[in-house]
mmCIF file with all atom_site columns, C-alpha atoms in Angstrom:
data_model
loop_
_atom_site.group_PDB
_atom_site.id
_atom_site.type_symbol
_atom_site.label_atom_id
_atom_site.label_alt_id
_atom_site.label_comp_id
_atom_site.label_asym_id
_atom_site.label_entity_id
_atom_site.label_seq_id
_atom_site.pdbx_PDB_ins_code
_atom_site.Cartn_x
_atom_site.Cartn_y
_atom_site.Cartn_z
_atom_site.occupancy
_atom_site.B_iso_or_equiv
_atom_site.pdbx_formal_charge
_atom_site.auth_seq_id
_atom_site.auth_comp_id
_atom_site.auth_asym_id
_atom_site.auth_atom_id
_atom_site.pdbx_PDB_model_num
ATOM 1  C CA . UNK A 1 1  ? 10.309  10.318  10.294  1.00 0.00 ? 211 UNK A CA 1
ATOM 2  C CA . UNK A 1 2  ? 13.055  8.095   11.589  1.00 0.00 ? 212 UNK A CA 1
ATOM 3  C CA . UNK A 1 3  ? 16.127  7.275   10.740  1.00 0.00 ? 213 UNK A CA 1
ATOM 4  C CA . UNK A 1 4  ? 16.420  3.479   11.245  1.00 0.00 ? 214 UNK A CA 1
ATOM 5  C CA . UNK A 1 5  ? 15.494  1.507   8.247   1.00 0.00 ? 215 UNK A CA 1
ATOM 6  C CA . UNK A 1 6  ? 13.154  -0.850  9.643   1.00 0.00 ? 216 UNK A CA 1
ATOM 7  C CA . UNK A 1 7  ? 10.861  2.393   11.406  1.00 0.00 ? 217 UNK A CA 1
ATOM 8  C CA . UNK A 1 8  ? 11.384  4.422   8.850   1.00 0.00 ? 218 UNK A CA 1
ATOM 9  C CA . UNK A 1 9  ? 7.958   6.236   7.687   1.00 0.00 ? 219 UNK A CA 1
ATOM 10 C CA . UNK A 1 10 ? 7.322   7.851   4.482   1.00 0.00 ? 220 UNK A CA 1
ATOM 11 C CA . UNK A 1 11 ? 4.997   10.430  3.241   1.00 0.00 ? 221 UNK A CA 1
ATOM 12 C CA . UNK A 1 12 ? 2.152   8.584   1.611   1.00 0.00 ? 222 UNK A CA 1
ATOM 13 C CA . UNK A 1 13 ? 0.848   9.757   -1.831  1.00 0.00 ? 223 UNK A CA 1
ATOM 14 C CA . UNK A 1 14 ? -0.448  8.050   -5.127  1.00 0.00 ? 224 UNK A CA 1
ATOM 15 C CA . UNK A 1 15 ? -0.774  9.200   -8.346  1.00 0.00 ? 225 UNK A CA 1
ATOM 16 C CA . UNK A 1 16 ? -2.938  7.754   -11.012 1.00 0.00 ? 226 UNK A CA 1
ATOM 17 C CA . UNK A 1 17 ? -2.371  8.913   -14.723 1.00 0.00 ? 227 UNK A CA 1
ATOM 18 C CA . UNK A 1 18 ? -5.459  7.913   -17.063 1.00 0.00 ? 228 UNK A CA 1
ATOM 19 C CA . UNK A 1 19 ? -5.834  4.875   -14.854 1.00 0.00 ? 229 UNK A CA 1
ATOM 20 C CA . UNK A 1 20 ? -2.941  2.962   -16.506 1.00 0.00 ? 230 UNK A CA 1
ATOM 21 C CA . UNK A 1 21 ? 0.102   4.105   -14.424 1.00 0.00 ? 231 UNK A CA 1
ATOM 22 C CA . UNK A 1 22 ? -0.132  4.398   -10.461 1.00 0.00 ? 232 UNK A CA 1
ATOM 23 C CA . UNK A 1 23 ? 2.683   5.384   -8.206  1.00 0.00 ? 233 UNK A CA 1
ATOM 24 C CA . UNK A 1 24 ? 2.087   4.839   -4.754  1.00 0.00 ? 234 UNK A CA 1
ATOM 25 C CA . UNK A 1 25 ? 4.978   6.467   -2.341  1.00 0.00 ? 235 UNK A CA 1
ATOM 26 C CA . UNK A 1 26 ? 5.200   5.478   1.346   1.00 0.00 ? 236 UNK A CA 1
ATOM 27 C CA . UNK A 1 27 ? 5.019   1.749   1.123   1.00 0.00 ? 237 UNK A CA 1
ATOM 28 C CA . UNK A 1 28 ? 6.521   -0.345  3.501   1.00 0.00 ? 238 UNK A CA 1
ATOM 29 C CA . UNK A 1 29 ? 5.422   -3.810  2.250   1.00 0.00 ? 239 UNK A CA 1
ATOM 30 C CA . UNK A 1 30 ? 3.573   -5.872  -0.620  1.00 0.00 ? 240 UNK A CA 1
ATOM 31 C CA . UNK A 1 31 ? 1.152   -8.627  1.061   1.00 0.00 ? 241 UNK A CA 1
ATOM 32 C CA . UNK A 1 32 ? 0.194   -10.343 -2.423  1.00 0.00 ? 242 UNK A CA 1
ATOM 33 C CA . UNK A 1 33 ? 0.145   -9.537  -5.847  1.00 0.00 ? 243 UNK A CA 1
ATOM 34 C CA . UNK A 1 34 ? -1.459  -10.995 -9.431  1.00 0.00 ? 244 UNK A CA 1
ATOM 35 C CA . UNK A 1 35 ? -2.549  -9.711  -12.164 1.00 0.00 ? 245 UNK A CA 1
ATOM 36 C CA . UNK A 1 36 ? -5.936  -8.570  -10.319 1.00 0.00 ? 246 UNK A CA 1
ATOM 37 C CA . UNK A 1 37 ? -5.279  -7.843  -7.275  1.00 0.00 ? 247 UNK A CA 1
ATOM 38 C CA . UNK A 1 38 ? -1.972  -6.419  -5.411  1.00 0.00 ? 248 UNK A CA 1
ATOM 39 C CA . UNK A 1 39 ? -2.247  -5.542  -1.792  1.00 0.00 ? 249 UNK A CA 1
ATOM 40 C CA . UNK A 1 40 ? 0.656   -3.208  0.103   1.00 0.00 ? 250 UNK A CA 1
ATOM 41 C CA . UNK A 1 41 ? 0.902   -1.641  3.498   1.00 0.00 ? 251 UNK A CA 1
ATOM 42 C CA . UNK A 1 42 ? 1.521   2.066   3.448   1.00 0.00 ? 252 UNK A CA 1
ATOM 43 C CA . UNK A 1 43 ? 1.824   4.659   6.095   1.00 0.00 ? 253 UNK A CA 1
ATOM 44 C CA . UNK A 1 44 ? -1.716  5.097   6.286   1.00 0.00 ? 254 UNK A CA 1
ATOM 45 C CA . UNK A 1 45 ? -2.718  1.555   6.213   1.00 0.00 ? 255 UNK A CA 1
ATOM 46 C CA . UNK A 1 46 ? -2.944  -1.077  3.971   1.00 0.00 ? 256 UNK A CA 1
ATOM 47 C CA . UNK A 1 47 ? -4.029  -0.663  0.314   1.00 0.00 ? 257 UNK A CA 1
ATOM 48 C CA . UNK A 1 48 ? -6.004  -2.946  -2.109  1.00 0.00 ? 258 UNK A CA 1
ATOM 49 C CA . UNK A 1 49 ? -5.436  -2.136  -6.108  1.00 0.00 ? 259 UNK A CA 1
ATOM 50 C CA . UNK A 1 50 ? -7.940  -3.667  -8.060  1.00 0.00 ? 260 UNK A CA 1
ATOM 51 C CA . UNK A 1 51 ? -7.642  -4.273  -12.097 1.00 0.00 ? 261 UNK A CA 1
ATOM 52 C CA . UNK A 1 52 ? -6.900  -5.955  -15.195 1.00 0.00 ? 262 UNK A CA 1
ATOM 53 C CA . UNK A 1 53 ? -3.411  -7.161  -16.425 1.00 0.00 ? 263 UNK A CA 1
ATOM 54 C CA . UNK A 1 54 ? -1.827  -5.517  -13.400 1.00 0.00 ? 264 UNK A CA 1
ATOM 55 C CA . UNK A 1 55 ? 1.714   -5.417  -13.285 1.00 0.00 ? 265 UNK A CA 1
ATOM 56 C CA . UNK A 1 56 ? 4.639   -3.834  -10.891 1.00 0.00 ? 266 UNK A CA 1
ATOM 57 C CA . UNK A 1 57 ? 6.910   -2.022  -12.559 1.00 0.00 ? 267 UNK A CA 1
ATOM 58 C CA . UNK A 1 58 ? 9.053   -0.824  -9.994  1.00 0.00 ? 268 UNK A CA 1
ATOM 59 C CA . UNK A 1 59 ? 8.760   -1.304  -6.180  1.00 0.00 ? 269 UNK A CA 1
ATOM 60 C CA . UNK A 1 60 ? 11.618  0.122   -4.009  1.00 0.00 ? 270 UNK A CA 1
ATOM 61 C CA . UNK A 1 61 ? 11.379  -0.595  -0.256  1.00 0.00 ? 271 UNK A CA 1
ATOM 62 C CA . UNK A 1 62 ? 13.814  1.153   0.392   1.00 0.00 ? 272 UNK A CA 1
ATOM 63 C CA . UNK A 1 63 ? 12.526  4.769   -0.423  1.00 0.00 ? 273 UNK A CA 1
ATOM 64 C CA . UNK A 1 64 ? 9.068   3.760   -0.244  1.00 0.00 ? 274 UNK A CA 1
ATOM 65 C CA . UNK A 1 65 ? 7.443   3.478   -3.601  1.00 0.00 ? 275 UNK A CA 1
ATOM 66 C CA . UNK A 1 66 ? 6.082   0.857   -5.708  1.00 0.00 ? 276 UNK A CA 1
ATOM 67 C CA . UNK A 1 67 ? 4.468   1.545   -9.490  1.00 0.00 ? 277 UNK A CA 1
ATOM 68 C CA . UNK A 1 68 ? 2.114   -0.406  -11.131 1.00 0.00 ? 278 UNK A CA 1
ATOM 69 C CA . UNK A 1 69 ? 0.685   -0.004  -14.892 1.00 0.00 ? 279 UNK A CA 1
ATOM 70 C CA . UNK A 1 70 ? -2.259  -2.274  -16.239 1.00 0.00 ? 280 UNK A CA 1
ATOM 71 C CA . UNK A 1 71 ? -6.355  -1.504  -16.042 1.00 0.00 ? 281 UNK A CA 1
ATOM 72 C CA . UNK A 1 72 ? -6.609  0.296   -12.606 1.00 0.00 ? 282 UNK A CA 1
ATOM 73 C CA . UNK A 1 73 ? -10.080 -0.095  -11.576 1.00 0.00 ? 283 UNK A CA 1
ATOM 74 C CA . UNK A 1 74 ? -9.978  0.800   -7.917  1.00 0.00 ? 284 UNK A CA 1
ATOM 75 C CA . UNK A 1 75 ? -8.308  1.596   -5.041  1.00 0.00 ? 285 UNK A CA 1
ATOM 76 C CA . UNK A 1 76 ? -9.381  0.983   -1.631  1.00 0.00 ? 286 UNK A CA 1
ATOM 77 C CA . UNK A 1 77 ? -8.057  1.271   2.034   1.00 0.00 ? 287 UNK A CA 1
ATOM 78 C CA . UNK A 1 78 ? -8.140  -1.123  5.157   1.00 0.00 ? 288 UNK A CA 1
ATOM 79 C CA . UNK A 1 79 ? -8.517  0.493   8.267   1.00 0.00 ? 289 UNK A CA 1
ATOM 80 C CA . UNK A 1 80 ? -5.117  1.211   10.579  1.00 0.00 ? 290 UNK A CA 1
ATOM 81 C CA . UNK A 1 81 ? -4.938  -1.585  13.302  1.00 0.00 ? 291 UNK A CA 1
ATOM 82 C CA . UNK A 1 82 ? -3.478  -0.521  16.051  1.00 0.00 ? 292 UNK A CA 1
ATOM 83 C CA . UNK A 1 83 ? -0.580  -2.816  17.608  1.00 0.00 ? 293 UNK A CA 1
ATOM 84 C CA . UNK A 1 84 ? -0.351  -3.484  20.648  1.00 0.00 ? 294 UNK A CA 1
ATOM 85 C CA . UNK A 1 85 ? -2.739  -4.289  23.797  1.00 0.00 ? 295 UNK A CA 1
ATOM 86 C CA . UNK A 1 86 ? -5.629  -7.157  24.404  1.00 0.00 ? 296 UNK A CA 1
ATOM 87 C CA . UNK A 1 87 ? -8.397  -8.071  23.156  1.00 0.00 ? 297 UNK A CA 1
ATOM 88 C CA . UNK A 1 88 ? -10.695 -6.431  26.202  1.00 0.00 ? 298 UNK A CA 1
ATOM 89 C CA . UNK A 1 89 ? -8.303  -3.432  26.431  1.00 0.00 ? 299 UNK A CA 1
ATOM 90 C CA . UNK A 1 90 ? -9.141  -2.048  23.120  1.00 0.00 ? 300 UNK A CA 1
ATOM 91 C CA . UNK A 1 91 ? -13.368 -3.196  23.257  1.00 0.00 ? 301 UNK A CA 1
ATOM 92 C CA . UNK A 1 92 ? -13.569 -1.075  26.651  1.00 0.00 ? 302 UNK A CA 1
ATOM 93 C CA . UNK A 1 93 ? -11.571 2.047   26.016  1.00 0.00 ? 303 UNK A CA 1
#
């Protein structure tokens, strides 16, 4: 971890309680939310919520950790891009 604000990188977990309440710790960012759909980048990459009547009831940026409650029907992750570099320098590695 490190101790400036904007690098700093927290542990990643989420818990899911009789797919109602989900807590998701190290989150750096929310993308887009609705009642549907709400999309945040995490330490491991970015993750997609998927539901019903979905709702964030607490999102704190600041240690990392958003909670939402409504229908949770899935959870999915986007894969890690890596920053940095060209086009042509990441195809021929």
């Amino acid at each position: 971890m490190t101790d400036d604000k904007k690098g700093t990188v927290f542990p990643h977990n989420c818990i899911l309680e009789d797919r109602k309440n989900l807590c998701i710790s190290g989150v750096s960012n929310v993308g887009s939310f609705d009642e549907d759909t709400i999309v945040a980048v995490t330490s491991c990459g970015e993750i997609t919520v998927k539901g019903q009547n979905l709702h964030i009831t607490k999102l704190s940026l600041e240690i990392g950790e958003l909670c939402i409650e409504g229908s949770i029907n899935a959870l999915q992750y986007a894969d890690v891009i890596e920053k940095g570099g060209s086009f042509l320098s990441k195809v021929f590695r």
